[in-house]
Coordinates of C-alpha atoms in Angstrom, one line a residue:
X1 CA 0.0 0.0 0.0
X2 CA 1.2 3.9 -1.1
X3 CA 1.6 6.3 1.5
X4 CA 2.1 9.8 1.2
X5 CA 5.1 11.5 3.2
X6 CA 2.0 13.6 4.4
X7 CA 0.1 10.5 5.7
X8 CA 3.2 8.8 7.3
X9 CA 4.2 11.9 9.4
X10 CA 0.5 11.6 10.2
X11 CA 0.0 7.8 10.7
X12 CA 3.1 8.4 13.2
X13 CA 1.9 11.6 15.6
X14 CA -1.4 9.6 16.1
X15 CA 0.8 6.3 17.2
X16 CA 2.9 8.2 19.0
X17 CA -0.4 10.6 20.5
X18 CA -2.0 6.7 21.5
X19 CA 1.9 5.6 23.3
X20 CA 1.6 8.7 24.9
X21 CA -1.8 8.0 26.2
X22 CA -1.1 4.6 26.7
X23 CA 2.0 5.5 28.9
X24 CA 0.2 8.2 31.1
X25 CA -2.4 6.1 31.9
X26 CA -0.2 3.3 33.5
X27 CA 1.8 5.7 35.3
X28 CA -1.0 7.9 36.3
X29 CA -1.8 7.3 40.3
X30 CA -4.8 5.2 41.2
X31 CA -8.1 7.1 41.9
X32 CA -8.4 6.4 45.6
X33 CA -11.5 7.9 47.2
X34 CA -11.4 7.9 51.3
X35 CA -15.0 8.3 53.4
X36 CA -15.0 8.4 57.1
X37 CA -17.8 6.6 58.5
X38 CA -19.2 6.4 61.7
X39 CA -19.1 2.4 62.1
X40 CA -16.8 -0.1 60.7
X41 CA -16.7 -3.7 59.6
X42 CA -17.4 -6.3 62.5
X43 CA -15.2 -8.7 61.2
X44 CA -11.9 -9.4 58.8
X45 CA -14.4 -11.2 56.3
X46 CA -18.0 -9.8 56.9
X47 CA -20.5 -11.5 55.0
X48 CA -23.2 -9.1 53.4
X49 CA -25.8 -11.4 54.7
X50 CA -25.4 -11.7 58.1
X51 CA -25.9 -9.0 60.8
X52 CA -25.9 -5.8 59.3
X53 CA -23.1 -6.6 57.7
X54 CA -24.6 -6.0 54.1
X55 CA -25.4 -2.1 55.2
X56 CA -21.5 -1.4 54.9
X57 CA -20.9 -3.7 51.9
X58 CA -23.7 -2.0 50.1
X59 CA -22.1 1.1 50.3
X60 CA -19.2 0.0 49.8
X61 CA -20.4 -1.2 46.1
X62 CA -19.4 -5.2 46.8
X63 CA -22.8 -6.7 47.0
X64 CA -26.1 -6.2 45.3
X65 CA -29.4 -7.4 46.4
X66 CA -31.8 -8.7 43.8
X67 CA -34.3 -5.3 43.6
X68 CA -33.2 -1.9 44.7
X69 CA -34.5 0.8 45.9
X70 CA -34.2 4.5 44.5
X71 CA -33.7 7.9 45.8
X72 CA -37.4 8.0 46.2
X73 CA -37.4 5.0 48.1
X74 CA -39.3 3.5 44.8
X75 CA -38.7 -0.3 43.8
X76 CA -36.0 -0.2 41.2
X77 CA -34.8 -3.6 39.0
X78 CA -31.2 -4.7 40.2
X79 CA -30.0 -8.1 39.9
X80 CA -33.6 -9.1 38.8
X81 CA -34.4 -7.1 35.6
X82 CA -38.4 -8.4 36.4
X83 CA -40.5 -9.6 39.4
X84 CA -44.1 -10.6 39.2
X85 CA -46.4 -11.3 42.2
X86 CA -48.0 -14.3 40.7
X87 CA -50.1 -15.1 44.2
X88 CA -50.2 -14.0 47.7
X89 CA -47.4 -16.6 48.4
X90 CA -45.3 -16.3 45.2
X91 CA -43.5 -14.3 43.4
X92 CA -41.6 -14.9 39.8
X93 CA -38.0 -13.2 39.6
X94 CA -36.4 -12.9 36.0
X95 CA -32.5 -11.7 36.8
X96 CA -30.6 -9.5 34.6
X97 CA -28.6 -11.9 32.0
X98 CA -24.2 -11.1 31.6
X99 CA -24.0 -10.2 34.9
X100 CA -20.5 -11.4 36.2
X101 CA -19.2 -12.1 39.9
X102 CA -16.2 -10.9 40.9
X103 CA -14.4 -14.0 40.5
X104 CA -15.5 -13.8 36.8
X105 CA -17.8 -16.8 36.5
X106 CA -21.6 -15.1 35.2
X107 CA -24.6 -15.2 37.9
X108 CA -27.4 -17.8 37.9
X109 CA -30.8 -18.7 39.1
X110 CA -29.1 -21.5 40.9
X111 CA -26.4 -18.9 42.4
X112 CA -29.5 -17.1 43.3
X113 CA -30.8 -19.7 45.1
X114 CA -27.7 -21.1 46.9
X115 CA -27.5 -17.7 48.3
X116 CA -30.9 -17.7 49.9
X117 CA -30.0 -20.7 51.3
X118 CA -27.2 -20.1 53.6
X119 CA -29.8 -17.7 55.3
X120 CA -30.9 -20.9 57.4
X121 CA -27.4 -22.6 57.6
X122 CA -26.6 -22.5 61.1
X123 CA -22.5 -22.1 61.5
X124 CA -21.9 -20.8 58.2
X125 CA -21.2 -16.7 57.9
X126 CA -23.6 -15.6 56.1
X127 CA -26.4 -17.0 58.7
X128 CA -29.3 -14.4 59.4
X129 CA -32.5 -15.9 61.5
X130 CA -33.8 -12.4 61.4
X131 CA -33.6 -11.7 57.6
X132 CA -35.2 -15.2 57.2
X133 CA -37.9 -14.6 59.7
X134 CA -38.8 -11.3 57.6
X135 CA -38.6 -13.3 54.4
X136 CA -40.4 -16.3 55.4
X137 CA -39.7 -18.4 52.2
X138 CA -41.1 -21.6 52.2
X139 CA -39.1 -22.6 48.9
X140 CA -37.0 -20.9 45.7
X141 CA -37.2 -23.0 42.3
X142 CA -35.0 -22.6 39.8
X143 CA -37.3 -22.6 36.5
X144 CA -34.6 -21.6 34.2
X145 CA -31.3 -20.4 34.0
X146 CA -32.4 -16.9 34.7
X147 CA -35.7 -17.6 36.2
X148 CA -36.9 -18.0 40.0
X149 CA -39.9 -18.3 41.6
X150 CA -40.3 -18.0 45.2
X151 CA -43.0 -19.1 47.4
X152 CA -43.4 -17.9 51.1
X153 CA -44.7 -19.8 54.0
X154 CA -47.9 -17.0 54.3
X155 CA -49.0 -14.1 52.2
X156 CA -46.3 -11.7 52.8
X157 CA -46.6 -8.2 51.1
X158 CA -43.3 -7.0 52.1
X159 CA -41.5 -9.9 50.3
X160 CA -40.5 -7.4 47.5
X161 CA -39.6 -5.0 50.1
X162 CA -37.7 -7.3 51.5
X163 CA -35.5 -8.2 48.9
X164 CA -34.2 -4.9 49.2
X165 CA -32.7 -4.8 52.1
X166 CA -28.5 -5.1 52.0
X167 CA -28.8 -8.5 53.7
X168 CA -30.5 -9.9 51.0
X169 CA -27.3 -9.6 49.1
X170 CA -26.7 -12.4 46.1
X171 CA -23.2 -13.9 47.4
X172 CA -21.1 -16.9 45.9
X173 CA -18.9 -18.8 48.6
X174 CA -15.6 -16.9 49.1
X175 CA -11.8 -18.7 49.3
X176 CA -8.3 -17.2 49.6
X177 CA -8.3 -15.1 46.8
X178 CA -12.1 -13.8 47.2
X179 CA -13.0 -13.9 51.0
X180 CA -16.4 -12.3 49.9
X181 CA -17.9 -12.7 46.1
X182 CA -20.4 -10.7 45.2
X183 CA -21.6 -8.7 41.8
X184 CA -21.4 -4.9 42.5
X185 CA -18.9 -2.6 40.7
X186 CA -16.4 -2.8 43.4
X187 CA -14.3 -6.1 44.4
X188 CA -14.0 -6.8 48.5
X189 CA -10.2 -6.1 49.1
X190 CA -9.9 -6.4 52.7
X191 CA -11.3 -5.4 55.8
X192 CA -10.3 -4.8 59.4
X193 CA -12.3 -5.0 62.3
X194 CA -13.9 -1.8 63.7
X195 CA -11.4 0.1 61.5
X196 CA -11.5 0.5 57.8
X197 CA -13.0 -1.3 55.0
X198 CA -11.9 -1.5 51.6
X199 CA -12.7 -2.7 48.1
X200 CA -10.6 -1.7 44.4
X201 CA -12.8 -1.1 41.3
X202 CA -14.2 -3.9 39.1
X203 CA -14.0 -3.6 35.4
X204 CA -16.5 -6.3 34.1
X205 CA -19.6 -4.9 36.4
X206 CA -22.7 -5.1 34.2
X207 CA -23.4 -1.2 34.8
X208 CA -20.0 -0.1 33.6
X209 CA -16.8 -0.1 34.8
X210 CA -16.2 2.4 37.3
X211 CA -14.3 5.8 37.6
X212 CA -12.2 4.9 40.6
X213 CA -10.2 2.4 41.4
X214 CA -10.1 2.3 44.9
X215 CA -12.5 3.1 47.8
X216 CA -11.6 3.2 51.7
X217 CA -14.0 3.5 54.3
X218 CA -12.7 4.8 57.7
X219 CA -14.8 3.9 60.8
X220 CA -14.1 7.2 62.5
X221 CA -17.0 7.1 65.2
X222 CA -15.8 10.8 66.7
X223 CA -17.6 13.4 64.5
X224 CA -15.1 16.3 65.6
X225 CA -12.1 14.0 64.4
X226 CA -13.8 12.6 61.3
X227 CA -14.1 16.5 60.6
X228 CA -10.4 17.2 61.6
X229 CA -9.5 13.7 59.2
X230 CA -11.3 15.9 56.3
X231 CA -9.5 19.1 57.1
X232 CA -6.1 17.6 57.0
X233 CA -6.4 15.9 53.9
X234 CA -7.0 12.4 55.5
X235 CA -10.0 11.7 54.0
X236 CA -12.0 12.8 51.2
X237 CA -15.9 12.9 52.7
X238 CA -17.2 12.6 56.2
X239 CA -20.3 10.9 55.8
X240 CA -22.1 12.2 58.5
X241 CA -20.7 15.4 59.5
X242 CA -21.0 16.8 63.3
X243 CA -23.9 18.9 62.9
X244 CA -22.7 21.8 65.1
X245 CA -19.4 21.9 62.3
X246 CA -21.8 21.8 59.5
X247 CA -23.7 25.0 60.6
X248 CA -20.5 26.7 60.7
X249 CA -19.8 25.8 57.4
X250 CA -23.5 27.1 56.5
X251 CA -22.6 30.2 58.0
X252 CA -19.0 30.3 56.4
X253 CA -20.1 28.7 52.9
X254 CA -17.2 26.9 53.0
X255 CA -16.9 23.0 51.8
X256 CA -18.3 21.0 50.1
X257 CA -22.0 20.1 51.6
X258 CA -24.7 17.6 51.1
X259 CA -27.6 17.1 52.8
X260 CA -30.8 15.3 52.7
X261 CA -33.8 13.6 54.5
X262 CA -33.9 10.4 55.6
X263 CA -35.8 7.6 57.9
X264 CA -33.4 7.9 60.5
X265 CA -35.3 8.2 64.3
X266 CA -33.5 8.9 67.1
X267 CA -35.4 7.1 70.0
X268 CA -35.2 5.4 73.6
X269 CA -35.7 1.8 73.7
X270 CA -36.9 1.4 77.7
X271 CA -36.8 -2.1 79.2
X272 CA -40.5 -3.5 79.3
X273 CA -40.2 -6.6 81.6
X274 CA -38.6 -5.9 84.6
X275 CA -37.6 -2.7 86.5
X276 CA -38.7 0.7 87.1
X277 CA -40.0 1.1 83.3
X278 CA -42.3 -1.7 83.8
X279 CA -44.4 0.6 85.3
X280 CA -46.8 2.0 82.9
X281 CA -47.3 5.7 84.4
X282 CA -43.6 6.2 85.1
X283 CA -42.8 5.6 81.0
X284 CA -45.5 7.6 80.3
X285 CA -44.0 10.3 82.4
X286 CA -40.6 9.8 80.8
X287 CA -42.2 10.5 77.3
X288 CA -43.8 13.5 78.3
X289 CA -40.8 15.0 80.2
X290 CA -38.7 15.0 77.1
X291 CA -38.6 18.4 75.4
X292 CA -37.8 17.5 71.4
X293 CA -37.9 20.5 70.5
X294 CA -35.2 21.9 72.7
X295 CA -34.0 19.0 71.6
X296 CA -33.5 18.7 68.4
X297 CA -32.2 22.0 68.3
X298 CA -29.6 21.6 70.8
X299 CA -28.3 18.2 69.6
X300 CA -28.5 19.1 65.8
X301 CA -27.3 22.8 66.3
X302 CA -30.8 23.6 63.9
X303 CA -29.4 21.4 60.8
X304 CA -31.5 18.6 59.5
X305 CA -34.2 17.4 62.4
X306 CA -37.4 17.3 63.2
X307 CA -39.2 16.5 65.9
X308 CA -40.9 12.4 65.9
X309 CA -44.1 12.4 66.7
X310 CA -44.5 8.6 65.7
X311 CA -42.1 6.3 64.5
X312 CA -41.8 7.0 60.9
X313 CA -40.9 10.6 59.4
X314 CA -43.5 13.0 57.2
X315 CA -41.3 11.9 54.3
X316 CA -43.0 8.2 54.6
X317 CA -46.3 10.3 53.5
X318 CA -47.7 7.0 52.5
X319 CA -47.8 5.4 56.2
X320 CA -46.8 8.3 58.5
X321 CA -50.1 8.7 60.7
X322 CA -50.3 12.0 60.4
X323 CA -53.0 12.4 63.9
X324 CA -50.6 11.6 66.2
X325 CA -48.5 13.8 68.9
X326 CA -45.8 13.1 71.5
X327 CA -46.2 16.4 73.3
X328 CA -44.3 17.9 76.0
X329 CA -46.0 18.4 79.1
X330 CA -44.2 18.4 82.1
X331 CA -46.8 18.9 84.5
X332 CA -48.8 16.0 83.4
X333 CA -45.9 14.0 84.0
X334 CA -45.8 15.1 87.8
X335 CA -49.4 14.7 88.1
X336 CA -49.4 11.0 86.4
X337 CA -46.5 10.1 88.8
X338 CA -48.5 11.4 91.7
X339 CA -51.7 9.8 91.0
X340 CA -49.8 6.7 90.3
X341 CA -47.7 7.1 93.8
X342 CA -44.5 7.8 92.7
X343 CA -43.4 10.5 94.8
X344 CA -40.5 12.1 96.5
X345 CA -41.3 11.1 100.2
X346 CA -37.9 12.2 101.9
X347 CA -37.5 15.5 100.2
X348 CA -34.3 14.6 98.0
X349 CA -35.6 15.7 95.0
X350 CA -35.6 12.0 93.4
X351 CA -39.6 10.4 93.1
X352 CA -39.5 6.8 94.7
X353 CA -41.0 3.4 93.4
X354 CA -41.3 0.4 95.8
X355 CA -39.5 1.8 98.2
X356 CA -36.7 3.2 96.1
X357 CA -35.3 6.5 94.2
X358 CA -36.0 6.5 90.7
X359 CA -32.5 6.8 89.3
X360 CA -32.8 5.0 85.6
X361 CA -29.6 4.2 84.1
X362 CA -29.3 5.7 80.4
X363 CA -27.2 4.6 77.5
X364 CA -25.9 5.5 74.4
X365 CA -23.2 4.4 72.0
X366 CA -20.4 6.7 69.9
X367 CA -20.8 6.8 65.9
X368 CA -23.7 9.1 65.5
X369 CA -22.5 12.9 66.9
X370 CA -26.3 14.0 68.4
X371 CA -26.5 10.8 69.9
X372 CA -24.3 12.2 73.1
X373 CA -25.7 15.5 73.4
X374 CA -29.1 13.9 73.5
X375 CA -28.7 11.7 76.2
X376 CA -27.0 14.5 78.6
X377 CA -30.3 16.8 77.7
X378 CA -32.7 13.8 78.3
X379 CA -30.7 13.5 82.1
X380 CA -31.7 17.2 83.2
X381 CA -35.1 17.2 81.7
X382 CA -35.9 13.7 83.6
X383 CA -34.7 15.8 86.6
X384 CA -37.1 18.4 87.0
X385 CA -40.0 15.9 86.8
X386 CA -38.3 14.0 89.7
X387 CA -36.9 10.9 88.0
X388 CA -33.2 10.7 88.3
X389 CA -30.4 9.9 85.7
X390 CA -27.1 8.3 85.1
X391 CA -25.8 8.2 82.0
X392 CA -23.2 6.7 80.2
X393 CA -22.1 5.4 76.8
X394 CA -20.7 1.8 75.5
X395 CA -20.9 -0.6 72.2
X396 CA -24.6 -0.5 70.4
X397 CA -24.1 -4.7 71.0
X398 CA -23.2 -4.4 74.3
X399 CA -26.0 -2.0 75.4
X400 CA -28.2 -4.4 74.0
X401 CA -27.2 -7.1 76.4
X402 CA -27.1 -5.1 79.1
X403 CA -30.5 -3.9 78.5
X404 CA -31.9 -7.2 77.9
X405 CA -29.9 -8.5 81.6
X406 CA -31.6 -5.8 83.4
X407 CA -28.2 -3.8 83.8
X408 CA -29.5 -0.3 82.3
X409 CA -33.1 0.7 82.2
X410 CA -32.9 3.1 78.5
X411 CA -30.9 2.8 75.1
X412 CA -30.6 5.3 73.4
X413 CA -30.3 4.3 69.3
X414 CA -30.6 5.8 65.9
X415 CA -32.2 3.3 63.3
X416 CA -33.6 3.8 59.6
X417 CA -36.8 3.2 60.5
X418 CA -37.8 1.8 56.5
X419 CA -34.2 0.8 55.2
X420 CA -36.9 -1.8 52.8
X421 CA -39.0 1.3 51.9
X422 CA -41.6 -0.9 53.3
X423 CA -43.5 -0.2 57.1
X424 CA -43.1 -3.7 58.1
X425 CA -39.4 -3.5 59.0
X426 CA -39.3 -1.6 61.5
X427 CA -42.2 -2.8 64.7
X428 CA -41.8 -6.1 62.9
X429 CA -37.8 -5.5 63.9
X430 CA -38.0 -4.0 67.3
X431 CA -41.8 -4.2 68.9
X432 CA -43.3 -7.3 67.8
X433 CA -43.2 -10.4 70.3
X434 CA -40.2 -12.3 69.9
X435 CA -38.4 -10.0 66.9
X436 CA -34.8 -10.1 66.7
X437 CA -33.9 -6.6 68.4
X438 CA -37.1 -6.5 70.8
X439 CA -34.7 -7.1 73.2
X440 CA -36.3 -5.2 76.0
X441 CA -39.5 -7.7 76.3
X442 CA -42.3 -6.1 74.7
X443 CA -45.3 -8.0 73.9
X444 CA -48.5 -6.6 72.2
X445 CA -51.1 -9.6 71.2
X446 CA -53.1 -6.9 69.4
X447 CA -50.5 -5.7 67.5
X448 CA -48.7 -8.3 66.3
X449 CA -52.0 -9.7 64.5
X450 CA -52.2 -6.2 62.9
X451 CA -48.6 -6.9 61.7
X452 CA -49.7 -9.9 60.4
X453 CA -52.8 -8.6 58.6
X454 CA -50.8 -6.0 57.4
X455 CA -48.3 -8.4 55.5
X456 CA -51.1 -10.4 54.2
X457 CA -52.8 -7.1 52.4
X458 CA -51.6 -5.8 48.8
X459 CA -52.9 -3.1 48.6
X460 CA -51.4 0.4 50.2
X461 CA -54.7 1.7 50.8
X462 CA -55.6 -1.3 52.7
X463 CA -52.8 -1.9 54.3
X464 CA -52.4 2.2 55.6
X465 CA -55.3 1.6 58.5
X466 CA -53.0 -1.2 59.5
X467 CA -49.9 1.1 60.1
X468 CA -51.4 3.4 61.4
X469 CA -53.3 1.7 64.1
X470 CA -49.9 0.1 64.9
X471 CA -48.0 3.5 65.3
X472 CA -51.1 4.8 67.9
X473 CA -50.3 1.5 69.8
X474 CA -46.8 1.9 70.2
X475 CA -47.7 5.7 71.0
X476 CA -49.6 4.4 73.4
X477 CA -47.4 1.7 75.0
X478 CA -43.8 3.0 74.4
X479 CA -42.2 0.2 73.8
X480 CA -40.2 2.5 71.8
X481 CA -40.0 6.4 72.9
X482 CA -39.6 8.5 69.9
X483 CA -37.6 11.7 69.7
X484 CA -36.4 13.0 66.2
X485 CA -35.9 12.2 63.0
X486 CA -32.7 13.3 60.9
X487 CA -31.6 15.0 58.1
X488 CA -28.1 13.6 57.2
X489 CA -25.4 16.0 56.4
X490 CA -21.9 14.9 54.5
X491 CA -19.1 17.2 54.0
X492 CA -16.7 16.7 50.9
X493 CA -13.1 18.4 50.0
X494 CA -14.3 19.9 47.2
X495 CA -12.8 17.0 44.6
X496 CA -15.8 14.4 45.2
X497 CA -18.2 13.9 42.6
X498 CA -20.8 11.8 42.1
X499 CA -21.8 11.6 46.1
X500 CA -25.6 11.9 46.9
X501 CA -27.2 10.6 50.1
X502 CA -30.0 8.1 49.8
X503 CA -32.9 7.6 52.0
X504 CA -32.3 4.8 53.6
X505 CA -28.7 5.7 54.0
X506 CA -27.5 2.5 52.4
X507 CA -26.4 3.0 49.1
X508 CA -23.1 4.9 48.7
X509 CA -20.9 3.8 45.9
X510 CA -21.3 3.7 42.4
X511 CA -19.7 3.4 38.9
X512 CA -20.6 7.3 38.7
X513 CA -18.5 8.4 42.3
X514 CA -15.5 9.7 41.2
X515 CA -12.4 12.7 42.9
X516 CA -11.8 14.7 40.9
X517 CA -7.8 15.8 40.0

């Protein structure tokens, strides 16, 4: 073939242009993105499936669950291109076809399937009683290669729902060089406990390889240093900024600031079967000594909260109850205590009950920055009713056991109260008799047969009364004691793109995030 002394010279700048390109892009430094987080992993290999594990490998872009959810909490295809309710007990899943786990082999119904399975096999990691107990399958066949249809034990209108949640992640069996196999656009790296977690991007991921290649997450717990971390270059984004800082940065317009609403309630879970909060009037009291307006505004310096006056936020418009109220009335407290004879008879300033001051015993954990500030305030309002306080903070775990042993009579916790985008999750989680993290004794006959008619309804306008009747009864019997709900706020360097907070708070990586040069 003739070429032109023109088109040689030309033939040659473009090879030596592509060399060039070629060369720059091996040298060029790997695109390492650094969040601060306020938990981390709670072990060296933490299966998705198991605990809450799948929260942080979610957002971590590792593990996919079959159906997502979107940033208006709307059911959005994942894994599963289609799913069909074909009764009140099953359900036909069509999955996306090409897509590849991370050890390269391509995902099947049977993978599917496997997965679900090690939800009910005691000893091995990815074992979750509670995530089965919400699922309440009965069987999964395989009808084709891409094709499932799942039947539950009993109607179950949250199924769908359910299948969103991070725990219902689609996981192969790890070994040496995969400890955890999953689908999502980035590849589980390494993890260690309580610290950091990290995971390197993954090129063959069905949605697109993506823009960086590496993402650490930093359990920083502290707000004030996960804030210091960002202004010294350590890390890239604080996920959930101290919201005293992030005023200041309202007020300075400096940083780089996201914020949005979420299902997030702060609330007190009060031991129900022993001790002073066994007492009806006395709980009762406690509710209508706490002040949420001062508190919200003190804890969250006036960014992102707003008072609870049930457990789910106006932003749940579909199964908020909007006729409900958790007012503030201080002197009702005293008089409900008095009528109920629990009274200060020696003139020390603490109310008594059989016999005894009323000093509850309060506790929080560190990783969320209001959490602290809330539980001081809570201890002087409790005071001027009468009821005394001592306060402290530990490990959400540990609290939990201590709770449930009689040790302290309060926890104080921030959960997403609709991480599903469903109203099941939540009293079905922490108020129904016998749920997973009702670990303070609660039981309701009445309303766990509404949570069991509401699971058997389809329909959202039938199913509303339900909700609604069950958010009046916990009103009513405080098994939970609502406070606030929260607006999350993030703070970025100014190089972070792609970032938006979801909702539920679970969803953080994807091919899009990118930091910027």
């Amino acid at each position: 073939m003739f070429f032109s002394k023109f088109s040689k010279l030309s033939l040659i700048s473009a090879l030596s242009t592509l060399a060039a390109a070629s060369a720059s892009a091996e040298n060029r430094a790997p695109k390492e993105l650094v969040i601060a987080a306020p938990f981390g992993p709670k072990s060296s290999v933490p299966d998705p499936r198991a605990r809450q594990n799948g929260w942080l490998s979610n957002r971590a872009g590792v593990s996919e669950t079959l159906i997502g959810l979107g940033y208006d909490m709307s059911m959005q295809p994942r894994l599963a291109l289609s799913y069909e309710n074909l009764s009140q007990t099953q359900w036909k899943i069509a999955l996306r076809e090409g897509v590849k786990f991370h050890d390269g082999s391509v995902l099947t119904a049977a993978d599917v399937k496997d997965s679900f399975a090690k939800l009910d096999a005691e000893g091995h990691p990815a074992y979750n009683p509670r995530l089965s107990k919400l699922l309440g399958l009965k069987s999964i066949t395989v009808e084709d290669t891409h094709t499932l249809i799942f039947e539950t034990e009993t109607p179950n209108s949250a199924f769908l729902w359910t299948l969103t949640e991070p725990s219902a992640a689609v996981m192969k069996d790890g070994y040496d060089d995969y400890p955890l196999i999953g689908t999502g656009p980035f590849v589980f790296e390494k993890a260690v406990t309580e610290k950091t977690y990290v995971s390197r991007g993954f090129a063959d991921y069905w949605g697109g390889a993506p823009k960086l290649d590496r993402l650490v997450i930093d359990a920083i717990p502290d707000g004030a240093v996960a804030a210091l971390a960002l202004k010294s270059s350590d890390v890239h984004l604080v996920s959930n900024y101290p919201e005293a800082d992030f005023a200041k940065l309202e007020e300075d317009q400096a940083g780089q600031r996201f914020a949005a609403s979420t299902t997030r309630l702060f609330f007190y879970q009060p031991r129900m079967d022993g001790g002073p909060l066994a007492n009806d009037a006395l709980r009762q009291a406690v509710s209508l000594g706490l002040d949420r307006d001062t508190i919200v505004a003190a804890s969250l310096a006036g960014v992102g909260g707003d008072v609870a006056n049930s457990m789910f936020p106006a932003n749940m418009t579909s199964w908020v109850n909007p006729h409900l109220m958790l007012p503030y009335d201080p002197a009702q407290a005293k008089a409900l205590l008095d009528d109920a004879g629990i009274v200060d008879n020696d003139g020390n300033g603490i109310r008594e009950l059989d016999g005894a001051d009323v000093v509850l015993k309060l506790r929080t954990y560190e990783g969320r920055a209001a959490l602290r500030p809330t539980l001081e305030i809570s201890q002087a309002m409790l005071q001027q009713i009468g009821i005394g306080a001592e306060i402290s903070i530990g490990e959400f775990g540990a609290n939990n056991d201590a709770l449930a042993a009689g040790e302290i009579d309060m926890h104080l916790q921030a959960w997403g109260t609709a991480p599903q985008g469903d109203p099941d999750y939540f009293p079905s989680t922490l108020v129904a008799t016998g749920a997973s993290y009702n670990i303070a004794g609660y039981s309701n006959p009445d309303l766990d047969a509404l949570l069991e008619q509401g699971r058997s309804l389809f329909k959202t306008e039938e199913r509303q009364p339900i909700y609604a009747k069950v958010q009046d009864i916990v009103n009513q019997d405080l098994p939970i004691i609502p406070l606030f709900h929260k607006t999350q706020v993030s703070v970025g360097n100014g190089k972070v793109i792609g970032y938006q907070i979801h909702p539920a708070e679970t969803y953080l990586a994807s091919p899009e995030l990118d930091l910027a040069e």
